[in-house]
Short mmCIF file of C-alpha atoms in Angstrom, two decimals:
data_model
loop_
_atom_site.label_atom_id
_atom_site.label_comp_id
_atom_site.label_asym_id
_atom_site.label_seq_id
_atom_site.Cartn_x
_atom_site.Cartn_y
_atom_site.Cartn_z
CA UNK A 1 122.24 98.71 92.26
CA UNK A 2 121.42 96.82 95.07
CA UNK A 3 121.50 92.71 95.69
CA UNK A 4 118.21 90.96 94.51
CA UNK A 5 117.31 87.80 95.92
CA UNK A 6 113.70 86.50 95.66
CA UNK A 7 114.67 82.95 96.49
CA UNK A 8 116.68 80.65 98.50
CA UNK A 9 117.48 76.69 98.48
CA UNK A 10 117.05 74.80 101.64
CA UNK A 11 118.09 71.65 102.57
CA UNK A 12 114.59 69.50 103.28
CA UNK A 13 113.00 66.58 104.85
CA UNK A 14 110.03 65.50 102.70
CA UNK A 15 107.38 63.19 104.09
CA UNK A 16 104.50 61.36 101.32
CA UNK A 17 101.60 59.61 101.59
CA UNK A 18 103.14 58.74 105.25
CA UNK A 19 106.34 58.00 104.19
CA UNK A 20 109.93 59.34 104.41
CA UNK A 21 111.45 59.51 101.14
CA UNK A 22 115.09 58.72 101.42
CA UNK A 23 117.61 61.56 101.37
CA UNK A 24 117.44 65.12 101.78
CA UNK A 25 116.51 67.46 98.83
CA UNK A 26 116.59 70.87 98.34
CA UNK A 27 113.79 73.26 98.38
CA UNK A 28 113.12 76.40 97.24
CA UNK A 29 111.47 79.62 99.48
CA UNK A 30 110.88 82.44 99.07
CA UNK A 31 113.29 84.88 100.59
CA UNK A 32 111.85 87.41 103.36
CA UNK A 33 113.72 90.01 104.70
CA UNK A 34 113.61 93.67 106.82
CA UNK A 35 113.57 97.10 104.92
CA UNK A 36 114.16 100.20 106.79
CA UNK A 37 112.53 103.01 105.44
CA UNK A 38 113.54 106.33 106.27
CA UNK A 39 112.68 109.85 105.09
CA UNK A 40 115.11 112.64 105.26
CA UNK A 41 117.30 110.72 107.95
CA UNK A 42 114.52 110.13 109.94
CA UNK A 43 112.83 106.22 110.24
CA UNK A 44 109.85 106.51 109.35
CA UNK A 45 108.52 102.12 108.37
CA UNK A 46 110.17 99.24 108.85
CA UNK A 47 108.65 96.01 106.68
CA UNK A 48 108.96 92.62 105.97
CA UNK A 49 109.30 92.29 101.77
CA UNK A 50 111.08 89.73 99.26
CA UNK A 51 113.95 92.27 98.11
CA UNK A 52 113.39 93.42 94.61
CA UNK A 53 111.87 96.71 93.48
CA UNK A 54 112.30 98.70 96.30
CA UNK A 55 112.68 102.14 94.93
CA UNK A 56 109.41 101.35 93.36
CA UNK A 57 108.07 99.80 96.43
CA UNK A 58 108.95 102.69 98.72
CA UNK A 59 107.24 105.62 96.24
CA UNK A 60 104.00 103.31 96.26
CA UNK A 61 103.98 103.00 100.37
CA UNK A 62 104.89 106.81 100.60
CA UNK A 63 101.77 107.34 97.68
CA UNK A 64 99.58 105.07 99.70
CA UNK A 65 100.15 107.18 102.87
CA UNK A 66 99.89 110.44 101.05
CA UNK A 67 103.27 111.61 101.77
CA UNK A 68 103.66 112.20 98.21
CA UNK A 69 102.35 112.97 95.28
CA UNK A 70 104.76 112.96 92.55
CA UNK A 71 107.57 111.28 91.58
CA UNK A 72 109.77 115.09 91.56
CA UNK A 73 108.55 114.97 95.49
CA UNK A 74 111.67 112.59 95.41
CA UNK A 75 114.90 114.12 95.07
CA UNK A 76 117.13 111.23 96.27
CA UNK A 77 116.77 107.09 97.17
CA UNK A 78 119.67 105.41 98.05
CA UNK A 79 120.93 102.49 100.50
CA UNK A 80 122.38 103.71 103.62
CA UNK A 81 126.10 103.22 103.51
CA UNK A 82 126.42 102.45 107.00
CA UNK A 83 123.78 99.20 106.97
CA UNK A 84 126.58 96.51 107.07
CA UNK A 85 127.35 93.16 108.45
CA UNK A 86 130.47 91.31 108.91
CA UNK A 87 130.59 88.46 105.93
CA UNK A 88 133.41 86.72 107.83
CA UNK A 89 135.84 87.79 105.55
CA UNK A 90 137.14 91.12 107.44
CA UNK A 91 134.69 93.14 104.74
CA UNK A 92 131.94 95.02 105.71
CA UNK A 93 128.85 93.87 103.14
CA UNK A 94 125.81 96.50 102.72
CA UNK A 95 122.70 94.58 103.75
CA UNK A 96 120.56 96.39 101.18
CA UNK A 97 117.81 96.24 103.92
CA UNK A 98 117.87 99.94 104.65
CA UNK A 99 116.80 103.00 102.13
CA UNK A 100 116.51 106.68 102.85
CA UNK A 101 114.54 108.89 100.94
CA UNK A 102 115.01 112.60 100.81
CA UNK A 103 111.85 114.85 99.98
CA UNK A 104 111.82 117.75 97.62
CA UNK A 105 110.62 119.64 100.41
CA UNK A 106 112.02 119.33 103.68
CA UNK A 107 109.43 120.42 105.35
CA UNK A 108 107.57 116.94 105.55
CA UNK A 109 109.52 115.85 108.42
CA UNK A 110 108.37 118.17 111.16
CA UNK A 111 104.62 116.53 110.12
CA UNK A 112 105.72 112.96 110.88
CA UNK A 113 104.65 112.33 113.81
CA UNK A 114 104.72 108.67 114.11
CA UNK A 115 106.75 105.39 113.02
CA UNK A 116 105.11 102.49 112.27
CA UNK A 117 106.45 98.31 111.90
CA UNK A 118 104.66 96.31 109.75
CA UNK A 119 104.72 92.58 108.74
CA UNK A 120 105.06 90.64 105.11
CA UNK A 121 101.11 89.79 106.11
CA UNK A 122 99.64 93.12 107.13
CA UNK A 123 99.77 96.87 105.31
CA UNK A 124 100.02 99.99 107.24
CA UNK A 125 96.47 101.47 107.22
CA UNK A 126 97.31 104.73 108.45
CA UNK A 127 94.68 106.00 110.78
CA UNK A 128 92.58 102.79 109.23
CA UNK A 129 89.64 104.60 108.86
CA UNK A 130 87.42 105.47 105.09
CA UNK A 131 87.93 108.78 106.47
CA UNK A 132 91.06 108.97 106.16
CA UNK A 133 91.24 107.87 103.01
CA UNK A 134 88.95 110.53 102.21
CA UNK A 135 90.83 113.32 103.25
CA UNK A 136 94.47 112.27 101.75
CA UNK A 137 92.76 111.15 98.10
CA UNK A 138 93.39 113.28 95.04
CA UNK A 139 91.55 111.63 92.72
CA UNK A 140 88.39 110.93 91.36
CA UNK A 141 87.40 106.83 89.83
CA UNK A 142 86.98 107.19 86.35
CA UNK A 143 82.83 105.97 85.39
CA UNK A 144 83.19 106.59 81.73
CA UNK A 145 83.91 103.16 80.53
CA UNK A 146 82.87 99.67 80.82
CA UNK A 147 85.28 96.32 80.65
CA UNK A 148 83.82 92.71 79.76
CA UNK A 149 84.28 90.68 82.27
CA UNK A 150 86.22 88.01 80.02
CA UNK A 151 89.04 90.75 79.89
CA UNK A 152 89.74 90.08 83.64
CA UNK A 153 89.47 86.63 83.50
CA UNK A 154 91.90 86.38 80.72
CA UNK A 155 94.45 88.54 82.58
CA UNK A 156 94.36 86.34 85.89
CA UNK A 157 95.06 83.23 83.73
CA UNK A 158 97.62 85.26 82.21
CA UNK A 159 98.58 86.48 85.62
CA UNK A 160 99.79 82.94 86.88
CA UNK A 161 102.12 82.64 83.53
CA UNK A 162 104.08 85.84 85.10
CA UNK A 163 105.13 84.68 88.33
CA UNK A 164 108.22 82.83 88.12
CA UNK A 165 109.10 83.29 92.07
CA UNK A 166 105.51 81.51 93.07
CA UNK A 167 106.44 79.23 90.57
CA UNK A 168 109.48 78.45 92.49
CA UNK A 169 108.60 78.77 95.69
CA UNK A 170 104.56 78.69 96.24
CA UNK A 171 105.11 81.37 98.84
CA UNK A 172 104.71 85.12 97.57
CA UNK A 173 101.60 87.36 96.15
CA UNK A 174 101.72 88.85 92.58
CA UNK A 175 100.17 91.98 91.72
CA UNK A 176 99.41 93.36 88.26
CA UNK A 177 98.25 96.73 86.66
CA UNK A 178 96.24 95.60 83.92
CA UNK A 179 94.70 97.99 81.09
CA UNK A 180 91.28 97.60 79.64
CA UNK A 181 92.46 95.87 76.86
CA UNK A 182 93.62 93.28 78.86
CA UNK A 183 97.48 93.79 78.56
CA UNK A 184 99.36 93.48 81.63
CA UNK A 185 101.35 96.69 82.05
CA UNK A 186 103.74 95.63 84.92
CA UNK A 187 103.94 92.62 87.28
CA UNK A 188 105.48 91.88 91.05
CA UNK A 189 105.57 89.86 93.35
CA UNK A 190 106.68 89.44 97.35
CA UNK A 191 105.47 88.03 100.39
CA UNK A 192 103.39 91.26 101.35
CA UNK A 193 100.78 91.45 98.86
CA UNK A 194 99.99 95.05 100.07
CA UNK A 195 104.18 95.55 99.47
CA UNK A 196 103.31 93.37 95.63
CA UNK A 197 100.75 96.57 95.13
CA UNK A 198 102.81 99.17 96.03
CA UNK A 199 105.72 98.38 94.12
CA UNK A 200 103.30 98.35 90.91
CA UNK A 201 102.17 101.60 91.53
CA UNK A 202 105.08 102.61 92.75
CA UNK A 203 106.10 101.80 89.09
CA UNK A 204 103.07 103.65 87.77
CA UNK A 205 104.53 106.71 89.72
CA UNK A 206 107.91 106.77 88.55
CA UNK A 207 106.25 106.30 84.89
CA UNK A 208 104.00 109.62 85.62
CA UNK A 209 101.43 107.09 84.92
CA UNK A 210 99.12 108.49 87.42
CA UNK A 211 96.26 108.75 88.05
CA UNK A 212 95.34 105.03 86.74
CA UNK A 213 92.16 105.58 85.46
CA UNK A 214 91.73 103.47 82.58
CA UNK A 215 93.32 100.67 84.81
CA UNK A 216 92.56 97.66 86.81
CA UNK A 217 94.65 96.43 89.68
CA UNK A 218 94.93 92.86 89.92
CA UNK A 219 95.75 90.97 92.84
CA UNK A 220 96.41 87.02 93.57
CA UNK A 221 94.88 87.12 97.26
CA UNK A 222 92.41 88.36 99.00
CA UNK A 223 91.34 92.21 98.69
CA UNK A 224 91.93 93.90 102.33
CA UNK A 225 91.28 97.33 103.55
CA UNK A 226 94.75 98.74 102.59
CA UNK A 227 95.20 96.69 98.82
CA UNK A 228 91.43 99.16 97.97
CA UNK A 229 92.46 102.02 99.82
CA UNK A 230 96.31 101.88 98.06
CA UNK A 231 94.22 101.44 95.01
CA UNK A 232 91.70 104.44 95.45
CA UNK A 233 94.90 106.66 96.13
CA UNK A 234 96.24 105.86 92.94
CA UNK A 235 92.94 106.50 91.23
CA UNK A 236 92.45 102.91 89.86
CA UNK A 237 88.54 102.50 89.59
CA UNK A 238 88.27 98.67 89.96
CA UNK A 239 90.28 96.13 91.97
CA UNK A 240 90.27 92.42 91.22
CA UNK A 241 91.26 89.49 93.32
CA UNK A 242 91.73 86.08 93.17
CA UNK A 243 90.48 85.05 96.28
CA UNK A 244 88.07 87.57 98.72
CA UNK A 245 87.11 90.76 100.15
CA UNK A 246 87.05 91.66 103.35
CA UNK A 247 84.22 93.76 104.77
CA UNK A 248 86.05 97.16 105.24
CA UNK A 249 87.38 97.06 101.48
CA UNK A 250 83.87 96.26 100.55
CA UNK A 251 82.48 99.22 102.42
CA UNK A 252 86.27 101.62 101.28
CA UNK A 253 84.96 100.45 97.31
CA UNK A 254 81.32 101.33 97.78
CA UNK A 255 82.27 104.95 99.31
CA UNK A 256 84.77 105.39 96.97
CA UNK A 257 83.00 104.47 93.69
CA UNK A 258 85.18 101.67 93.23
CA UNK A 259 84.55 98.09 91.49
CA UNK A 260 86.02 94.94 93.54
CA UNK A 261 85.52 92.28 92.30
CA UNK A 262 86.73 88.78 94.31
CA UNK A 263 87.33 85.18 93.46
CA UNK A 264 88.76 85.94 90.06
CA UNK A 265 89.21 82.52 88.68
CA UNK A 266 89.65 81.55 85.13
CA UNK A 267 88.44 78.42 83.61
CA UNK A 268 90.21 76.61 80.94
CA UNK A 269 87.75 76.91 78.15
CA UNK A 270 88.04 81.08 78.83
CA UNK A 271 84.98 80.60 80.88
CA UNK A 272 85.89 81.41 84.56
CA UNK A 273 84.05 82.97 87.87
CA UNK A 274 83.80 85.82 89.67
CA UNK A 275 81.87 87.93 92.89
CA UNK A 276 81.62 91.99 92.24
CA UNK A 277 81.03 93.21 95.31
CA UNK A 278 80.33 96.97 94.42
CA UNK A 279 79.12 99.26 91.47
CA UNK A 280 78.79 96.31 88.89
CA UNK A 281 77.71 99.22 86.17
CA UNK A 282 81.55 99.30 85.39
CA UNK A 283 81.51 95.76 83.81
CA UNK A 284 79.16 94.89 80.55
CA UNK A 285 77.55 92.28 81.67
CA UNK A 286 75.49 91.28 78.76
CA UNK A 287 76.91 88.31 77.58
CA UNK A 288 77.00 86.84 81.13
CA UNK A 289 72.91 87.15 81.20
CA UNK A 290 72.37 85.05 77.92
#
């Protein structure tokens, strides 16, 4: 099993209220590093993630682009034995920064016809178009139920109680499958919070969980293009997030018959806020209109 390190201690200045407090003392960050991702020998992504996950990480970006579809599409994952550094002690150390996947079928590799860098900030979109997502989606948004909205509130307070590297360090995204009794099902976090929601459904795949239909994805930032189109792959019919939406995952969620919902904030007597941007008829909103 690979290293895991979501955090590191630095050595700090700290300036308050105008002042210099005396001393140094040590802070803690979150950790961001490189993974290579390649398929069947060949690179195919490299990103910027907090290490942790990353089998589950990888299946949910390879899902997301529709290079996938099941977890048996997967035959192998490992760390490349030959991604080493010199530790200064005359050993080589594995880096645990590069993975290659092999595909049940082979074949795959002759259609990859691009490689593609991404950051900790930004997702891979593929051709970033609703079309797109269109043409690689399998799955159809569930319409046959309805949540109160109280359930997601109660999930993003509990949501904040699960994240013990923001807690730390104040510098990654968490995202959470959630299920519609309010349980959360499976937490992470990391500095990409398109790389937090592929490593939960990158859980859900490994799991044969999918599709997510009587799910919500939870998110503690803002909903972007690839966070509903990631979601709409993985047929999760509504999306909530703690902060907002832009316009292109307002217009993917409308197309889509998806609910997003943004600025997901709790209150401390269980009251709380929210904005639902698109098809509202999934959440019972009765008790909100008395």
């Amino acid at each position: 099993m690979g290293r895991v390190t979501d955090r590191a201690r630095i050595r700090t200045v700290r300036v308050r209220e105008g002042r210099l407090y005396a001393g140094r003392k040590g802070d803690h960050v979150a950790v961001e590093e490189p993974l290579d991702i390649r398929l069947n020998g060949q690179q195919l992504s490299l990103t910027m993630r907090t290490p942790g996950h990353d089998v589950e990480l990888i299946h949910g970006f390879l899902h997301g682009e529709g290079l996938i579809a099941h977890r048996e599409d997967i035959t192998e994952a490992r760390y490349c034995d030959g991604a080493v550094v010199d530790d200064g002690t005359g050993f080589a150390q594995n880096t645990y920064n590069v993975m290659d996947f092999t595909t049940a079928r082979p074949q795959l590799l002759p259609f990859m016809s691009r490689s593609f860098t991404t950051t900790s900030a930004c997702g891979v979109c593929g051709a970033e178009s609703i079309d797109a997502v269109r043409k690689k989606s399998r799955y159809t948004l569930a319409e046959e139920w309805q949540l109160d909205p109280r359930v997601i509130l109660g999930a993003a307070s509990a949501l904040g109680e699960q994240q013990p590297v923001f807690t730390r360090t104040g510098g990654v995204h968490a995202a959470a499958l959630v299920d519609l009794e309010g349980n959360l099902l499976v937490v992470r976090e990391d500095v990409g919070r398109h790389n937090a929601v592929d490593k939960v459904i990158g859980w859900a795949l490994l799991e044969n969980r999918l599709p997510l239909r009587d799910c919500f994805l939870l998110v503690s930032s803002r909903a972007s293009f690839e966070i509903a189109q990631k979601a709409c792959m993985a047929g999760i019919p509504l999306v909530a997030c703690v902060s907002a939406a832009s316009s292109l995952a307002v217009d993917t969620a409308r197309e889509f018959g998806q609910t997003l919902v943004g600025f997901t904030r709790a209150g401390e007597d269980g009251d709380g806020r929210m904005n639902v941007y698109t098809h509202p008829e999934r959440l019972d909103l009765a008790a909100a209109e008395g």
